[in-house]
mmCIF file with all atom_site columns, C-alpha atoms in Angstrom:
data_model
loop_
_atom_site.group_PDB
_atom_site.id
_atom_site.type_symbol
_atom_site.label_atom_id
_atom_site.label_alt_id
_atom_site.label_comp_id
_atom_site.label_asym_id
_atom_site.label_entity_id
_atom_site.label_seq_id
_atom_site.pdbx_PDB_ins_code
_atom_site.Cartn_x
_atom_site.Cartn_y
_atom_site.Cartn_z
_atom_site.occupancy
_atom_site.B_iso_or_equiv
_atom_site.pdbx_formal_charge
_atom_site.auth_seq_id
_atom_site.auth_comp_id
_atom_site.auth_asym_id
_atom_site.auth_atom_id
_atom_site.pdbx_PDB_model_num
ATOM 1   C CA . MET A 1 1   ? -0.438 44.851 -54.422 1.00 60.00 ? 1   MET A CA 1
ATOM 2   C CA . SER A 1 2   ? -3.414 43.146 -52.550 1.00 67.00 ? 2   SER A CA 1
ATOM 3   C CA . ARG A 1 3   ? -3.308 43.001 -48.472 1.00 74.00 ? 3   ARG A CA 1
ATOM 4   C CA . HIS A 1 4   ? -4.454 40.091 -46.656 1.00 71.00 ? 4   HIS A CA 1
ATOM 5   C CA . VAL A 1 5   ? -6.660 41.301 -44.130 1.00 71.00 ? 5   VAL A CA 1
ATOM 6   C CA . VAL A 1 6   ? -6.573 38.607 -40.848 1.00 62.00 ? 6   VAL A CA 1
ATOM 7   C CA . SER A 1 7   ? -9.657 38.617 -39.317 1.00 66.00 ? 7   SER A CA 1
ATOM 8   C CA . VAL A 1 8   ? -9.269 35.663 -37.375 1.00 65.00 ? 8   VAL A CA 1
ATOM 9   C CA . GLN A 1 9   ? -6.631 35.715 -34.422 1.00 58.00 ? 9   GLN A CA 1
ATOM 10  C CA . PRO A 1 10  ? -4.645 32.511 -33.665 1.00 57.00 ? 10  PRO A CA 1
ATOM 11  C CA . LYS A 1 11  ? -6.209 31.156 -30.068 1.00 53.00 ? 11  LYS A CA 1
ATOM 12  C CA . ASN A 1 12  ? -3.652 30.139 -27.233 1.00 49.00 ? 12  ASN A CA 1
ATOM 13  C CA . ARG A 1 13  ? -4.679 26.314 -26.664 1.00 47.00 ? 13  ARG A CA 1
ATOM 14  C CA . VAL A 1 14  ? -4.801 26.056 -23.238 1.00 47.00 ? 14  VAL A CA 1
ATOM 15  C CA . GLU A 1 15  ? -4.144 22.361 -22.251 1.00 54.00 ? 15  GLU A CA 1
ATOM 16  C CA . GLU A 1 16  ? -6.033 20.227 -19.987 1.00 63.00 ? 16  GLU A CA 1
ATOM 17  C CA . ALA A 1 17  ? -4.079 20.271 -16.532 1.00 68.00 ? 17  ALA A CA 1
ATOM 18  C CA . ALA A 1 18  ? -2.688 15.938 -16.339 1.00 87.00 ? 18  ALA A CA 1
ATOM 19  C CA . GLU A 1 19  ? -2.392 14.138 -13.174 1.00 90.00 ? 19  GLU A CA 1
ATOM 20  C CA . TRP A 1 20  ? 0.700  12.248 -11.577 1.00 92.00 ? 20  TRP A CA 1
ATOM 21  C CA . SER A 1 21  ? 1.101  8.954  -13.353 1.00 90.00 ? 21  SER A CA 1
ATOM 22  C CA . THR A 1 22  ? 0.991  7.775  -9.968  1.00 91.00 ? 22  THR A CA 1
ATOM 23  C CA . GLY A 1 23  ? -0.152 8.412  -6.348  1.00 91.00 ? 23  GLY A CA 1
ATOM 24  C CA . LEU A 1 24  ? 1.778  9.246  -3.670  1.00 91.00 ? 24  LEU A CA 1
ATOM 25  C CA . CYS A 1 25  ? 1.375  5.923  -1.700  1.00 93.00 ? 25  CYS A CA 1
ATOM 26  C CA . GLU A 1 26  ? 2.454  3.836  -4.481  1.00 92.00 ? 26  GLU A CA 1
ATOM 27  C CA . CYS A 1 27  ? 5.487  3.224  -3.848  1.00 88.00 ? 27  CYS A CA 1
ATOM 28  C CA . TYR A 1 28  ? 5.203  -0.839 -4.468  1.00 90.00 ? 28  TYR A CA 1
ATOM 29  C CA . LYS A 1 29  ? 5.727  0.579  -8.302  1.00 89.00 ? 29  LYS A CA 1
ATOM 30  C CA . ASP A 1 30  ? 8.883  1.168  -7.567  1.00 90.00 ? 30  ASP A CA 1
ATOM 31  C CA . ILE A 1 31  ? 10.549 -1.032 -5.024  1.00 92.00 ? 31  ILE A CA 1
ATOM 32  C CA . GLY A 1 32  ? 14.163 -0.498 -5.145  1.00 92.00 ? 32  GLY A CA 1
ATOM 33  C CA . ASP A 1 33  ? 13.413 2.904  -5.200  1.00 93.00 ? 33  ASP A CA 1
ATOM 34  C CA . CYS A 1 34  ? 11.493 2.651  -2.003  1.00 93.00 ? 34  CYS A CA 1
ATOM 35  C CA . CYS A 1 35  ? 13.878 0.092  -0.209  1.00 94.00 ? 35  CYS A CA 1
ATOM 36  C CA . PHE A 1 36  ? 17.302 3.214  -1.256  1.00 94.00 ? 36  PHE A CA 1
ATOM 37  C CA . ALA A 1 37  ? 14.855 6.140  0.331   1.00 93.00 ? 37  ALA A CA 1
ATOM 38  C CA . CYS A 1 38  ? 13.529 4.477  3.487   1.00 93.00 ? 38  CYS A CA 1
ATOM 39  C CA . CYS A 1 39  ? 17.891 3.290  4.364   1.00 95.00 ? 39  CYS A CA 1
ATOM 40  C CA . CYS A 1 40  ? 19.304 6.789  3.385   1.00 93.00 ? 40  CYS A CA 1
ATOM 41  C CA . LEU A 1 41  ? 16.436 10.163 2.188   1.00 92.00 ? 41  LEU A CA 1
ATOM 42  C CA . PRO A 1 42  ? 19.404 12.367 1.819   1.00 92.00 ? 42  PRO A CA 1
ATOM 43  C CA . VAL A 1 43  ? 21.210 10.358 -0.594  1.00 93.00 ? 43  VAL A CA 1
ATOM 44  C CA . PHE A 1 44  ? 18.429 9.483  -2.538  1.00 94.00 ? 44  PHE A CA 1
ATOM 45  C CA . THR A 1 45  ? 16.701 13.163 -2.966  1.00 92.00 ? 45  THR A CA 1
ATOM 46  C CA . CYS A 1 46  ? 20.892 14.711 -3.758  1.00 92.00 ? 46  CYS A CA 1
ATOM 47  C CA . LYS A 1 47  ? 20.732 12.053 -6.528  1.00 92.00 ? 47  LYS A CA 1
ATOM 48  C CA . VAL A 1 48  ? 16.237 12.745 -7.788  1.00 92.00 ? 48  VAL A CA 1
ATOM 49  C CA . THR A 1 49  ? 17.898 16.713 -7.923  1.00 91.00 ? 49  THR A CA 1
ATOM 50  C CA . SER A 1 50  ? 21.039 15.834 -9.728  1.00 89.00 ? 50  SER A CA 1
ATOM 51  C CA . ALA A 1 51  ? 18.983 13.641 -12.626 1.00 85.00 ? 51  ALA A CA 1
ATOM 52  C CA . VAL A 1 52  ? 17.018 16.505 -13.533 1.00 82.00 ? 52  VAL A CA 1
ATOM 53  C CA . GLY A 1 53  ? 19.966 18.873 -13.735 1.00 85.00 ? 53  GLY A CA 1
ATOM 54  C CA . VAL A 1 54  ? 19.904 21.034 -10.540 1.00 86.00 ? 54  VAL A CA 1
ATOM 55  C CA . CYS A 1 55  ? 22.444 20.835 -7.991  1.00 86.00 ? 55  CYS A CA 1
ATOM 56  C CA . PRO A 1 56  ? 22.320 18.131 -6.178  1.00 88.00 ? 56  PRO A CA 1
ATOM 57  C CA . CYS A 1 57  ? 23.213 19.579 -3.142  1.00 87.00 ? 57  CYS A CA 1
ATOM 58  C CA . LEU A 1 58  ? 19.630 21.554 -2.781  1.00 85.00 ? 58  LEU A CA 1
ATOM 59  C CA . PRO A 1 59  ? 17.546 18.724 -0.715  1.00 87.00 ? 59  PRO A CA 1
ATOM 60  C CA . LEU A 1 60  ? 20.123 19.051 1.963   1.00 85.00 ? 60  LEU A CA 1
ATOM 61  C CA . LEU A 1 61  ? 18.550 22.354 2.752   1.00 86.00 ? 61  LEU A CA 1
ATOM 62  C CA . ASP A 1 62  ? 15.309 21.055 3.724   1.00 86.00 ? 62  ASP A CA 1
ATOM 63  C CA . CYS A 1 63  ? 16.904 20.846 6.946   1.00 84.00 ? 63  CYS A CA 1
ATOM 64  C CA . ILE A 1 64  ? 16.834 24.224 7.871   1.00 82.00 ? 64  ILE A CA 1
ATOM 65  C CA . SER A 1 65  ? 13.756 25.250 8.445   1.00 77.00 ? 65  SER A CA 1
ATOM 66  C CA . CYS A 1 66  ? 10.188 23.150 9.486   1.00 79.00 ? 66  CYS A CA 1
ATOM 67  C CA . VAL A 1 67  ? 9.064  24.005 5.592   1.00 81.00 ? 67  VAL A CA 1
ATOM 68  C CA . PRO A 1 68  ? 11.711 22.183 3.047   1.00 87.00 ? 68  PRO A CA 1
ATOM 69  C CA . PRO A 1 69  ? 12.121 24.986 0.336   1.00 88.00 ? 69  PRO A CA 1
ATOM 70  C CA . ALA A 1 70  ? 13.857 22.051 -1.896  1.00 88.00 ? 70  ALA A CA 1
ATOM 71  C CA . SER A 1 71  ? 11.264 19.596 -1.523  1.00 89.00 ? 71  SER A CA 1
ATOM 72  C CA . LEU A 1 72  ? 8.836  22.394 -2.059  1.00 90.00 ? 72  LEU A CA 1
ATOM 73  C CA . ALA A 1 73  ? 11.136 23.789 -5.313  1.00 89.00 ? 73  ALA A CA 1
ATOM 74  C CA . MET A 1 74  ? 11.403 20.588 -6.722  1.00 91.00 ? 74  MET A CA 1
ATOM 75  C CA . ARG A 1 75  ? 7.495  19.643 -6.610  1.00 92.00 ? 75  ARG A CA 1
ATOM 76  C CA . ALA A 1 76  ? 6.357  22.686 -8.089  1.00 92.00 ? 76  ALA A CA 1
ATOM 77  C CA . SER A 1 77  ? 9.077  22.348 -10.752 1.00 90.00 ? 77  SER A CA 1
ATOM 78  C CA . VAL A 1 78  ? 7.886  19.084 -11.814 1.00 91.00 ? 78  VAL A CA 1
ATOM 79  C CA . ARG A 1 79  ? 4.553  19.803 -12.028 1.00 92.00 ? 79  ARG A CA 1
ATOM 80  C CA . GLU A 1 80  ? 5.204  23.058 -13.818 1.00 92.00 ? 80  GLU A CA 1
ATOM 81  C CA . ARG A 1 81  ? 6.861  21.226 -16.910 1.00 89.00 ? 81  ARG A CA 1
ATOM 82  C CA . TYR A 1 82  ? 4.444  19.133 -16.692 1.00 90.00 ? 82  TYR A CA 1
ATOM 83  C CA . GLY A 1 83  ? 1.346  20.731 -16.125 1.00 92.00 ? 83  GLY A CA 1
ATOM 84  C CA . ILE A 1 84  ? 0.830  18.723 -13.781 1.00 93.00 ? 84  ILE A CA 1
ATOM 85  C CA . LYS A 1 85  ? -2.643 20.259 -11.468 1.00 92.00 ? 85  LYS A CA 1
ATOM 86  C CA . GLY A 1 86  ? -2.140 21.705 -7.939  1.00 91.00 ? 86  GLY A CA 1
ATOM 87  C CA . SER A 1 87  ? -0.606 24.335 -6.140  1.00 92.00 ? 87  SER A CA 1
ATOM 88  C CA . ALA A 1 88  ? 1.418  25.506 -3.800  1.00 90.00 ? 88  ALA A CA 1
ATOM 89  C CA . TRP A 1 89  ? -0.434 24.933 -0.818  1.00 92.00 ? 89  TRP A CA 1
ATOM 90  C CA . SER A 1 90  ? -0.541 21.206 -1.915  1.00 92.00 ? 90  SER A CA 1
ATOM 91  C CA . ASP A 1 91  ? 3.431  21.098 -2.511  1.00 91.00 ? 91  ASP A CA 1
ATOM 92  C CA . CYS A 1 92  ? 3.918  22.320 1.039   1.00 90.00 ? 92  CYS A CA 1
ATOM 93  C CA . LEU A 1 93  ? 1.215  20.130 2.743   1.00 91.00 ? 93  LEU A CA 1
ATOM 94  C CA . TYR A 1 94  ? 3.516  16.810 0.482   1.00 91.00 ? 94  TYR A CA 1
ATOM 95  C CA . GLY A 1 95  ? 6.989  18.646 1.736   1.00 88.00 ? 95  GLY A CA 1
ATOM 96  C CA . CYS A 1 96  ? 6.042  18.510 5.011   1.00 89.00 ? 96  CYS A CA 1
ATOM 97  C CA . CYS A 1 97  ? 3.455  16.316 5.966   1.00 91.00 ? 97  CYS A CA 1
ATOM 98  C CA . CYS A 1 98  ? 4.508  12.920 3.491   1.00 92.00 ? 98  CYS A CA 1
ATOM 99  C CA . TYR A 1 99  ? 8.160  14.319 2.660   1.00 92.00 ? 99  TYR A CA 1
ATOM 100 C CA . THR A 1 100 ? 9.589  10.381 2.074   1.00 93.00 ? 100 THR A CA 1
ATOM 101 C CA . LEU A 1 101 ? 6.355  9.500  -0.178  1.00 94.00 ? 101 LEU A CA 1
ATOM 102 C CA . SER A 1 102 ? 6.619  13.479 -1.644  1.00 94.00 ? 102 SER A CA 1
ATOM 103 C CA . TRP A 1 103 ? 9.993  12.506 -3.031  1.00 93.00 ? 103 TRP A CA 1
ATOM 104 C CA . LEU A 1 104 ? 9.385  9.385  -4.309  1.00 95.00 ? 104 LEU A CA 1
ATOM 105 C CA . GLN A 1 105 ? 6.556  10.357 -6.307  1.00 94.00 ? 105 GLN A CA 1
ATOM 106 C CA . ILE A 1 106 ? 8.605  13.108 -7.861  1.00 93.00 ? 106 ILE A CA 1
ATOM 107 C CA . SER A 1 107 ? 11.195 10.110 -8.532  1.00 93.00 ? 107 SER A CA 1
ATOM 108 C CA . ARG A 1 108 ? 8.166  8.290  -10.311 1.00 94.00 ? 108 ARG A CA 1
ATOM 109 C CA . GLU A 1 109 ? 6.911  10.668 -12.473 1.00 92.00 ? 109 GLU A CA 1
ATOM 110 C CA . LEU A 1 110 ? 10.250 12.102 -13.590 1.00 91.00 ? 110 LEU A CA 1
ATOM 111 C CA . LYS A 1 111 ? 10.962 8.309  -14.597 1.00 91.00 ? 111 LYS A CA 1
ATOM 112 C CA . ARG A 1 112 ? 7.572  7.387  -16.111 1.00 89.00 ? 112 ARG A CA 1
ATOM 113 C CA . ARG A 1 113 ? 7.778  11.372 -18.059 1.00 85.00 ? 113 ARG A CA 1
ATOM 114 C CA . ALA A 1 114 ? 11.690 10.152 -19.668 1.00 82.00 ? 114 ALA A CA 1
ATOM 115 C CA . ALA A 1 115 ? 10.836 7.083  -20.628 1.00 80.00 ? 115 ALA A CA 1
ATOM 116 C CA . SER A 1 116 ? 7.424  7.761  -22.428 1.00 76.00 ? 116 SER A CA 1
ATOM 117 C CA . HIS A 1 117 ? 9.426  10.659 -24.038 1.00 72.00 ? 117 HIS A CA 1
ATOM 118 C CA . ALA A 1 118 ? 12.159 8.278  -25.133 1.00 71.00 ? 118 ALA A CA 1
ATOM 119 C CA . ALA A 1 119 ? 9.539  5.930  -26.561 1.00 71.00 ? 119 ALA A CA 1
ATOM 120 C CA . SER A 1 120 ? 7.707  8.554  -28.357 1.00 68.00 ? 120 SER A CA 1
ATOM 121 C CA . SER A 1 121 ? 9.580  10.879 -29.980 1.00 64.00 ? 121 SER A CA 1
ATOM 122 C CA . SER A 1 122 ? 13.773 10.113 -31.427 1.00 54.00 ? 122 SER A CA 1
ATOM 123 C CA . SER A 1 123 ? 13.543 13.236 -32.555 1.00 49.00 ? 123 SER A CA 1
ATOM 124 C CA . SER A 1 124 ? 16.029 16.395 -31.220 1.00 47.00 ? 124 SER A CA 1
ATOM 125 C CA . THR A 1 125 ? 13.928 19.416 -31.670 1.00 49.00 ? 125 THR A CA 1
ATOM 126 C CA . SER A 1 126 ? 13.510 18.648 -27.327 1.00 46.00 ? 126 SER A CA 1
ATOM 127 C CA . THR A 1 127 ? 16.417 16.889 -26.741 1.00 46.00 ? 127 THR A CA 1
ATOM 128 C CA . ALA A 1 128 ? 17.906 19.145 -24.187 1.00 44.00 ? 128 ALA A CA 1
ATOM 129 C CA . ARG A 1 129 ? 15.174 19.503 -22.031 1.00 46.00 ? 129 ARG A CA 1
ATOM 130 C CA . TYR A 1 130 ? 15.164 16.174 -21.667 1.00 45.00 ? 130 TYR A CA 1
ATOM 131 C CA . THR A 1 131 ? 18.891 15.296 -21.436 1.00 45.00 ? 131 THR A CA 1
ATOM 132 C CA . ALA A 1 132 ? 19.363 15.660 -17.909 1.00 50.00 ? 132 ALA A CA 1
ATOM 133 C CA . LEU A 1 133 ? 16.598 12.899 -17.633 1.00 51.00 ? 133 LEU A CA 1
ATOM 134 C CA . THR A 1 134 ? 17.552 9.739  -20.049 1.00 46.00 ? 134 THR A CA 1
ATOM 135 C CA . SER A 1 135 ? 19.954 8.663  -17.203 1.00 49.00 ? 135 SER A CA 1
ATOM 136 C CA . LEU A 1 136 ? 16.749 7.950  -15.306 1.00 51.00 ? 136 LEU A CA 1
ATOM 137 C CA . GLN A 1 137 ? 14.748 5.730  -18.108 1.00 48.00 ? 137 GLN A CA 1
ATOM 138 C CA . GLY A 1 138 ? 14.082 1.933  -16.800 1.00 51.00 ? 138 GLY A CA 1
ATOM 139 C CA . ALA A 1 139 ? 16.877 2.269  -14.269 1.00 52.00 ? 139 ALA A CA 1
ATOM 140 C CA . HIS A 1 140 ? 16.816 2.956  -10.492 1.00 51.00 ? 140 HIS A CA 1
ATOM 141 C CA . LEU A 1 141 ? 18.609 6.090  -9.159  1.00 51.00 ? 141 LEU A CA 1
ATOM 142 C CA . VAL A 1 142 ? 20.954 3.986  -7.065  1.00 43.00 ? 142 VAL A CA 1
#
């Protein structure tokens, strides 16, 4: 019986951090959601969290303090899920100073990622992770 000695250990592949698919001020890329958010922001934020599979009432916590916890949590969650560059400080800055624009960017990112996932993969290996996002493909959150 011969023994095979492993001389090279497998390495973790560190993927380069990605950027947001749209900029913070690129609302014109989704006019329907922009109008919806401007007219009724609380309902819009609840729809976005619901589409992700989180409790739709989560954004209502944002009104209890000057730092919006739901906005920060959603932004950090999306960044972590898709490997997007950023930090807790940038999430805090965008959540506090650009609240509506931040939610619109999160919505656009979720819709684009869901659409690209559906287009590139029809396998069932990772469908559980994207199940809640499939309702966002090519549609407005209205």
